[in-house]
Coordinates of C-alpha atoms and ligand atoms in Angstrom, one line a residue:
M1 CA -55.1 -99.7 -5.0
V2 CA -58.2 -97.5 -4.0
P3 CA -58.4 -94.5 -6.2
E4 CA -59.9 -92.3 -3.5
L5 CA -57.4 -93.2 -1.0
A6 CA -54.5 -92.9 -4.0
S7 CA -55.5 -89.4 -4.7
R8 CA -55.7 -88.2 -1.1
E9 CA -52.2 -89.4 -0.5
H10 CA -50.9 -87.7 -3.5
L11 CA -52.9 -84.3 -1.8
R12 CA -51.3 -84.8 1.2
R13 CA -48.0 -85.3 0.2
I14 CA -47.2 -83.4 -2.9
V15 CA -46.1 -80.1 -1.3
P16 CA -43.8 -81.6 1.0
V17 CA -42.2 -84.1 -1.9
V18 CA -41.5 -81.0 -4.0
R19 CA -40.1 -79.0 -1.6
E20 CA -37.9 -82.1 -0.3
A21 CA -37.5 -82.6 -4.1
L22 CA -35.9 -78.9 -4.8
E23 CA -33.8 -79.1 -1.2
R24 CA -32.1 -82.1 -2.3
A25 CA -31.3 -80.9 -5.8
G26 CA -30.0 -77.6 -4.1
L27 CA -32.3 -75.3 -5.8
D28 CA -35.4 -73.1 -5.2
F29 CA -38.2 -72.4 -7.6
A30 CA -36.5 -69.4 -9.2
G31 CA -33.7 -71.8 -10.4
V32 CA -36.2 -73.6 -12.6
A33 CA -36.5 -73.1 -16.1
A34 CA -40.3 -74.9 -16.5
I35 CA -42.7 -77.0 -14.7
G36 CA -43.4 -80.4 -16.5
A37 CA -46.6 -83.0 -15.1
T38 CA -47.9 -86.0 -16.2
R39 CA -51.2 -85.5 -17.8
G40 CA -52.0 -89.3 -18.3
P41 CA -52.6 -91.8 -18.7
G42 CA -53.4 -92.7 -15.5
L43 CA -56.0 -92.7 -12.2
I44 CA -58.0 -89.4 -12.8
G45 CA -57.8 -88.1 -9.1
S46 CA -54.3 -88.6 -8.7
L47 CA -53.4 -87.1 -11.9
L48 CA -55.8 -84.1 -11.5
V49 CA -53.6 -84.0 -8.3
G50 CA -49.9 -83.7 -9.6
Y51 CA -51.4 -81.7 -12.9
T52 CA -53.7 -79.1 -11.1
Y53 CA -50.6 -78.5 -8.8
G54 CA -48.0 -78.5 -11.7
E55 CA -49.9 -75.8 -13.8
T56 CA -51.0 -73.6 -10.9
L57 CA -47.3 -73.6 -9.5
A58 CA -46.2 -72.9 -13.2
R59 CA -48.9 -70.1 -13.6
A60 CA -47.7 -68.4 -10.0
L61 CA -44.2 -68.5 -10.9
G62 CA -44.6 -67.1 -14.3
K63 CA -43.0 -70.5 -15.7
P64 CA -43.8 -72.5 -18.9
F65 CA -45.8 -75.5 -18.2
V66 CA -45.2 -78.6 -20.1
P67 CA -48.0 -81.7 -19.8
V68 CA -46.3 -84.9 -20.5
N69 CA -47.4 -88.6 -21.3
H70 CA -46.7 -90.9 -18.4
L71 CA -46.0 -93.7 -21.1
E72 CA -43.4 -90.8 -22.9
G73 CA -41.7 -90.7 -19.7
H74 CA -40.9 -94.2 -19.4
V75 CA -39.1 -93.6 -22.9
H76 CA -37.1 -90.9 -21.9
A77 CA -36.2 -92.4 -18.9
V78 CA -33.9 -94.6 -20.9
F79 CA -32.5 -91.5 -22.7
L80 CA -31.7 -89.6 -19.3
E81 CA -29.5 -92.2 -18.3
A82 CA -27.9 -93.1 -21.4
Q83 CA -26.5 -89.9 -21.3
Q84 CA -25.0 -90.4 -18.2
R85 CA -23.2 -93.5 -19.7
A86 CA -22.2 -91.8 -23.0
A87 CA -19.6 -94.4 -23.0
A88 CA -21.9 -97.1 -24.2
G89 CA -23.0 -94.8 -26.9
L90 CA -26.1 -93.1 -27.2
P91 CA -29.7 -95.1 -28.4
E92 CA -29.8 -94.1 -32.4
L93 CA -33.3 -94.0 -33.7
P94 CA -35.8 -95.5 -35.1
A95 CA -35.7 -97.6 -31.7
A96 CA -38.4 -100.4 -30.8
C97 CA -39.2 -99.4 -26.9
L98 CA -40.7 -102.0 -24.9
I99 CA -42.8 -100.4 -22.1
V100 CA -43.9 -103.4 -19.5
S101 CA -44.9 -102.7 -16.1
G102 CA -48.0 -103.7 -13.8
G103 CA -50.4 -101.3 -16.0
H104 CA -48.8 -101.4 -19.4
T105 CA -47.2 -103.6 -21.8
V106 CA -47.1 -101.9 -25.2
L107 CA -44.5 -101.9 -28.0
Y108 CA -43.7 -98.2 -29.2
A109 CA -41.7 -97.5 -32.5
V110 CA -40.0 -94.4 -31.7
E111 CA -38.6 -92.1 -34.7
P112 CA -37.0 -88.6 -34.6
A113 CA -39.7 -85.7 -35.0
P114 CA -39.3 -84.0 -38.6
G115 CA -36.4 -81.9 -37.8
G116 CA -35.0 -84.1 -34.8
A117 CA -31.9 -86.1 -35.2
D118 CA -31.5 -89.7 -34.9
A119 CA -29.3 -89.0 -31.8
P120 CA -28.4 -85.8 -29.8
A121 CA -25.1 -84.3 -30.2
A122 CA -23.2 -86.3 -27.6
A123 CA -21.6 -83.1 -26.4
A124 CA -25.0 -81.7 -25.3
E125 CA -25.4 -81.5 -21.8
F126 CA -28.6 -83.3 -21.9
P127 CA -30.2 -85.4 -24.3
A128 CA -33.0 -83.5 -25.9
Y129 CA -34.5 -86.3 -28.1
R130 CA -37.5 -85.1 -30.0
C131 CA -39.5 -88.4 -31.1
L132 CA -42.6 -89.3 -32.9
Y133 CA -44.2 -92.4 -31.5
S134 CA -46.3 -95.3 -33.2
R135 CA -47.7 -98.0 -31.4
I136 CA -46.9 -101.2 -32.7
G137 CA -47.9 -104.0 -30.2
A138 CA -50.0 -104.1 -26.8
T139 CA -51.6 -106.6 -24.3
R140 CA -54.9 -108.1 -25.5
D141 CA -55.4 -109.0 -21.7
D142 CA -53.0 -108.5 -18.6
A143 CA -49.8 -106.5 -18.6
A144 CA -46.7 -108.3 -17.9
G145 CA -46.2 -107.0 -14.3
E146 CA -49.8 -107.7 -13.7
A147 CA -49.4 -111.2 -14.5
F148 CA -46.3 -111.6 -12.1
D149 CA -48.6 -110.0 -9.1
K150 CA -51.2 -112.3 -9.7
V151 CA -49.1 -115.1 -10.0
A152 CA -47.4 -114.3 -6.8
K153 CA -51.2 -113.8 -5.0
L154 CA -51.7 -117.7 -5.8
L155 CA -48.8 -118.7 -4.5
A156 CA -48.4 -116.3 -1.6
L157 CA -45.3 -114.9 -2.2
G158 CA -46.3 -111.1 -1.2
Y159 CA -47.2 -107.7 -2.9
P160 CA -45.8 -106.9 -5.8
G161 CA -44.7 -110.1 -7.0
G162 CA -42.2 -109.2 -9.4
P163 CA -39.2 -108.5 -7.4
V164 CA -39.6 -111.6 -5.0
M165 CA -40.4 -113.9 -8.1
D166 CA -37.3 -112.3 -9.6
Q167 CA -34.8 -113.8 -6.8
L168 CA -36.4 -117.0 -6.3
A169 CA -36.4 -117.7 -10.0
P170 CA -32.9 -118.4 -10.2
H171 CA -33.4 -121.4 -7.3
G172 CA -35.7 -123.3 -9.5
N173 CA -35.1 -125.0 -12.8
A174 CA -37.0 -123.0 -15.5
Q175 CA -37.2 -126.2 -18.0
S176 CA -39.6 -128.2 -15.7
V177 CA -43.2 -126.8 -16.5
H178 CA -43.8 -126.4 -20.1
F179 CA -46.0 -123.2 -20.8
T180 CA -47.8 -122.8 -24.4
A181 CA -46.3 -119.8 -25.9
P182 CA -49.2 -117.2 -26.5
H183 CA -51.0 -116.7 -29.8
T184 CA -51.9 -113.5 -30.7
R185 CA -53.6 -113.6 -34.1
G186 CA -54.1 -111.0 -36.5
N187 CA -50.8 -108.9 -35.2
P188 CA -47.8 -111.2 -33.7
L189 CA -46.4 -108.0 -32.0
D190 CA -49.5 -108.1 -29.6
F191 CA -49.3 -109.7 -26.3
S192 CA -51.1 -112.0 -24.0
F193 CA -50.2 -112.9 -20.6
S194 CA -53.6 -114.4 -19.0
G195 CA -53.5 -118.2 -20.7
I196 CA -49.7 -118.5 -18.9
K197 CA -51.3 -117.1 -15.4
T198 CA -54.3 -119.6 -15.9
A199 CA -51.9 -122.5 -16.4
V200 CA -50.2 -121.4 -13.3
L201 CA -53.6 -121.6 -11.7
R202 CA -54.7 -125.1 -13.2
H203 CA -50.9 -126.5 -12.2
I204 CA -51.4 -125.4 -8.6
R205 CA -55.0 -127.1 -8.7
A206 CA -53.5 -130.1 -10.4
H207 CA -50.9 -130.3 -7.4
P208 CA -52.7 -130.3 -4.3
Q209 CA -49.6 -131.0 -2.4
L210 CA -48.3 -127.6 -2.8
E211 CA -51.3 -126.4 -1.3
P212 CA -49.8 -126.5 2.9
E213 CA -46.8 -124.4 2.1
I214 CA -49.1 -121.7 0.2
A215 CA -50.9 -121.7 3.7
E216 CA -48.0 -121.5 5.5
R217 CA -46.4 -118.7 3.2
R218 CA -49.8 -116.7 3.2
E219 CA -49.9 -117.0 7.4
A220 CA -46.1 -115.5 7.1
L221 CA -46.9 -112.8 5.1
G222 CA -49.8 -111.7 7.8
R223 CA -46.9 -111.9 10.3
G224 CA -45.2 -109.1 8.0
L225 CA -42.6 -111.3 6.1
R226 CA -41.7 -109.7 2.6
C227 CA -37.9 -110.5 1.4
A228 CA -37.2 -113.2 -0.9
S229 CA -34.8 -114.3 1.5
E230 CA -37.4 -114.8 4.2
L231 CA -39.7 -116.4 1.9
L232 CA -37.2 -119.0 0.5
P233 CA -37.0 -121.3 2.9
L234 CA -40.8 -121.6 2.9
C235 CA -40.6 -122.5 -0.8
S236 CA -40.1 -126.3 -1.9
A237 CA -38.4 -127.2 -4.9
A238 CA -41.9 -127.7 -6.9
T239 CA -42.7 -124.0 -6.4
L240 CA -39.0 -122.7 -7.3
D241 CA -39.3 -124.8 -10.6
L242 CA -43.0 -123.2 -11.0
V243 CA -42.1 -119.6 -10.4
A244 CA -38.9 -120.3 -12.5
S245 CA -40.7 -121.7 -15.5
F246 CA -43.3 -119.1 -15.3
Q247 CA -40.5 -116.3 -15.4
R248 CA -38.8 -117.9 -18.2
A249 CA -42.2 -118.1 -20.0
V250 CA -43.1 -114.4 -19.7
V251 CA -39.6 -113.2 -20.5
S252 CA -39.0 -115.3 -23.7
D253 CA -42.1 -113.9 -24.7
L254 CA -41.4 -110.2 -24.3
V255 CA -37.7 -110.6 -25.7
A256 CA -39.3 -112.7 -28.9
R257 CA -41.7 -110.1 -29.7
T258 CA -39.4 -107.2 -29.1
L259 CA -36.7 -108.3 -31.3
A260 CA -39.2 -109.5 -34.0
A261 CA -40.8 -105.7 -34.0
A262 CA -36.9 -104.3 -34.1
E263 CA -36.2 -106.7 -37.1
Q264 CA -39.5 -106.1 -38.8
H265 CA -39.2 -102.4 -38.4
S266 CA -35.2 -102.4 -39.4
M267 CA -34.9 -100.5 -35.9
R268 CA -31.4 -99.4 -35.0
S269 CA -31.6 -99.9 -30.8
V270 CA -34.3 -101.6 -28.7
L271 CA -35.2 -99.6 -25.3
V272 CA -36.6 -101.4 -22.3
S273 CA -38.5 -99.5 -19.5
G274 CA -40.9 -99.6 -16.8
G275 CA -41.0 -101.9 -13.8
V276 CA -40.3 -105.1 -15.1
A277 CA -37.4 -103.9 -16.7
A278 CA -36.0 -104.0 -13.4
N279 CA -36.0 -108.0 -13.9
S280 CA -32.7 -109.8 -14.1
E281 CA -33.6 -112.5 -16.1
L282 CA -35.0 -109.9 -18.8
R283 CA -32.1 -107.9 -18.9
A284 CA -29.6 -110.8 -19.1
T285 CA -31.9 -112.1 -22.1
F286 CA -32.4 -109.1 -24.0
E287 CA -28.3 -108.2 -23.9
R288 CA -27.5 -111.7 -24.7
E289 CA -30.0 -112.0 -27.8
C290 CA -29.4 -108.3 -29.0
R291 CA -25.2 -108.6 -28.6
A292 CA -25.8 -112.0 -31.1
R293 CA -27.7 -109.8 -33.3
A294 CA -25.3 -106.8 -32.9
L295 CA -28.6 -104.5 -32.0
P296 CA -27.8 -102.1 -29.2
V297 CA -30.3 -102.5 -26.1
F298 CA -30.6 -99.7 -23.5
F299 CA -32.6 -100.2 -19.8
P300 CA -32.8 -97.4 -17.3
S301 CA -31.4 -97.8 -13.8
R302 CA -33.5 -100.2 -11.9
A303 CA -34.8 -96.9 -9.8
L304 CA -35.7 -95.3 -13.1
S305 CA -37.5 -98.3 -13.8
T306 CA -40.5 -97.7 -12.3
D307 CA -42.3 -95.0 -11.8
N308 CA -40.8 -91.8 -11.3
A309 CA -41.0 -87.9 -11.6
A310 CA -37.4 -87.4 -13.0
M311 CA -38.5 -89.4 -16.1
I312 CA -41.4 -87.0 -16.5
A313 CA -39.1 -83.8 -16.4
A314 CA -36.3 -86.1 -19.0
A315 CA -39.4 -86.0 -21.3
A316 CA -40.6 -82.4 -20.8
Y317 CA -37.1 -80.8 -21.4
P318 CA -37.5 -81.7 -25.4
R319 CA -40.8 -80.5 -25.5
L320 CA -40.0 -77.2 -23.6
L321 CA -36.9 -76.6 -26.5
A322 CA -39.3 -77.1 -29.2
G323 CA -42.0 -74.5 -27.5
Q324 CA -44.7 -77.0 -26.9
V325 CA -46.2 -75.6 -23.7
A326 CA -49.4 -76.1 -22.3
A327 CA -52.6 -74.5 -24.5
N328 CA -56.0 -73.1 -23.1
G329 CA -58.0 -75.6 -21.8
M330 CA -55.6 -78.8 -21.8
D331 CA -56.8 -81.1 -18.7
A332 CA -55.8 -84.1 -17.4
Q333 CA -57.0 -87.6 -19.2
A334 CA -56.9 -91.0 -17.8
N335 CA -56.7 -93.0 -21.3
L336 CA -54.4 -90.2 -23.1
P337 CA -52.9 -92.0 -26.3
L338 CA -49.3 -91.5 -26.9
A339 CA -48.7 -90.2 -30.1
Ligands
KG4_401 O1 -43.9 -99.2 -13.4 P1 -44.2 -99.4 -12.4 O2 -43.5 -99.1 -11.2 O3 -45.7 -99.3 -12.0 C1 -46.3 -99.6 -12.8 O4 -47.0 -100.2 -12.9 O5 -47.0 -98.4 -13.7 O6 -44.3 -101.5 -12.4 C2 -44.5 -101.9 -11.2 C3 -44.7 -103.5 -11.4 C4 -45.4 -104.5 -10.6 O7 -46.2 -105.3 -11.4 C5 -44.2 -105.6 -10.1 O8 -44.4 -106.3 -10.0 C6 -43.4 -105.5 -11.5 O9 -43.6 -103.8 -11.9 N1 -41.7 -105.6 -11.1 C7 -41.0 -106.5 -11.6 C8 -39.8 -106.3 -10.9 N2 -39.7 -105.2 -10.3 C9 -41.2 -104.6 -10.3 N3 -41.2 -107.7 -12.4 C10 -40.5 -108.6 -12.8 N4 -39.2 -108.5 -12.0 C11 -39.1 -107.2 -11.1 N5 -37.9 -107.6 -10.7
ZN402 ZN1 -45.4 -96.4 -15.0

């Protein structure tokens, strides 16, 4: 990603994107109660485009403007959809929330804000969870999605690597390559994925017979092949075993530390969000392990697991109700913490 190009693209697209979103929702600006926009964390150039546009639009329309933390958006993506599937019950707080994407791998304890309920009334039209967040674990090096992307690059499986590896993994044997579980001395709720990524690199170097197929796939990617179904015939059993074992190692570690956090902090539910939350094995493993512990687990749909604007609106709504609108001089912030 080239930051300068990304922010120029944001600038080019923001007006038509907002117009189209309103059209599809059958709304006009007059029918909007408030404007929410991401304040951070992220690339400052891109943040500034969305934030300044949102703030200016709110001022022009005389509507409240609600700055939102991107990570809080990922938490609220779970709440937003849980309401629509209320039959499964709404998530109760305190919850352990794993946000796992290409940029983040972080564990939050999510508690009700003073005066907020453990869970909003089930009859409410929209779940207005007002929360406090404390970071209880984070990656010390690569984010899990970044590890998927880097391993996919080593194996010439395209970018982003996660979705393709997710589809290739069931064709391999997850027990064939052994990866040592990462140690994170100090805080056992911290993550580390660079060791697993380096182990994959060492494995490839130790098995030079993998090189011709890697070269063949690189050439296929150059011709525009992208889907798992197109790449599968170009993968040997040894490659599929490596992909399955890598995914198993990452998934097992994410699930084990999240469940340890839930146990340690007596959480009443588990929330999993971010691009990697779309991973089939991650979902299945969380569902199996949480069922065994009678601990409810919630994910957004795959579409709302990755970055999106609906989750920013969902996080803005309880802040709007609580009167937490923008103060003067508040600006976008690349490293904005969630607290
Ligand atoms: O949340 P996201 O859309 O963007 C940010 O990084 O903020 O996450 C993108 C990341 C990429 O690293 C991608 O490889 C990973 O999520 N990802 C997956 C899957 N779908 C996306 N990783 C594993 N399995 C998937 N199905
Ligand atoms: Zn994100």
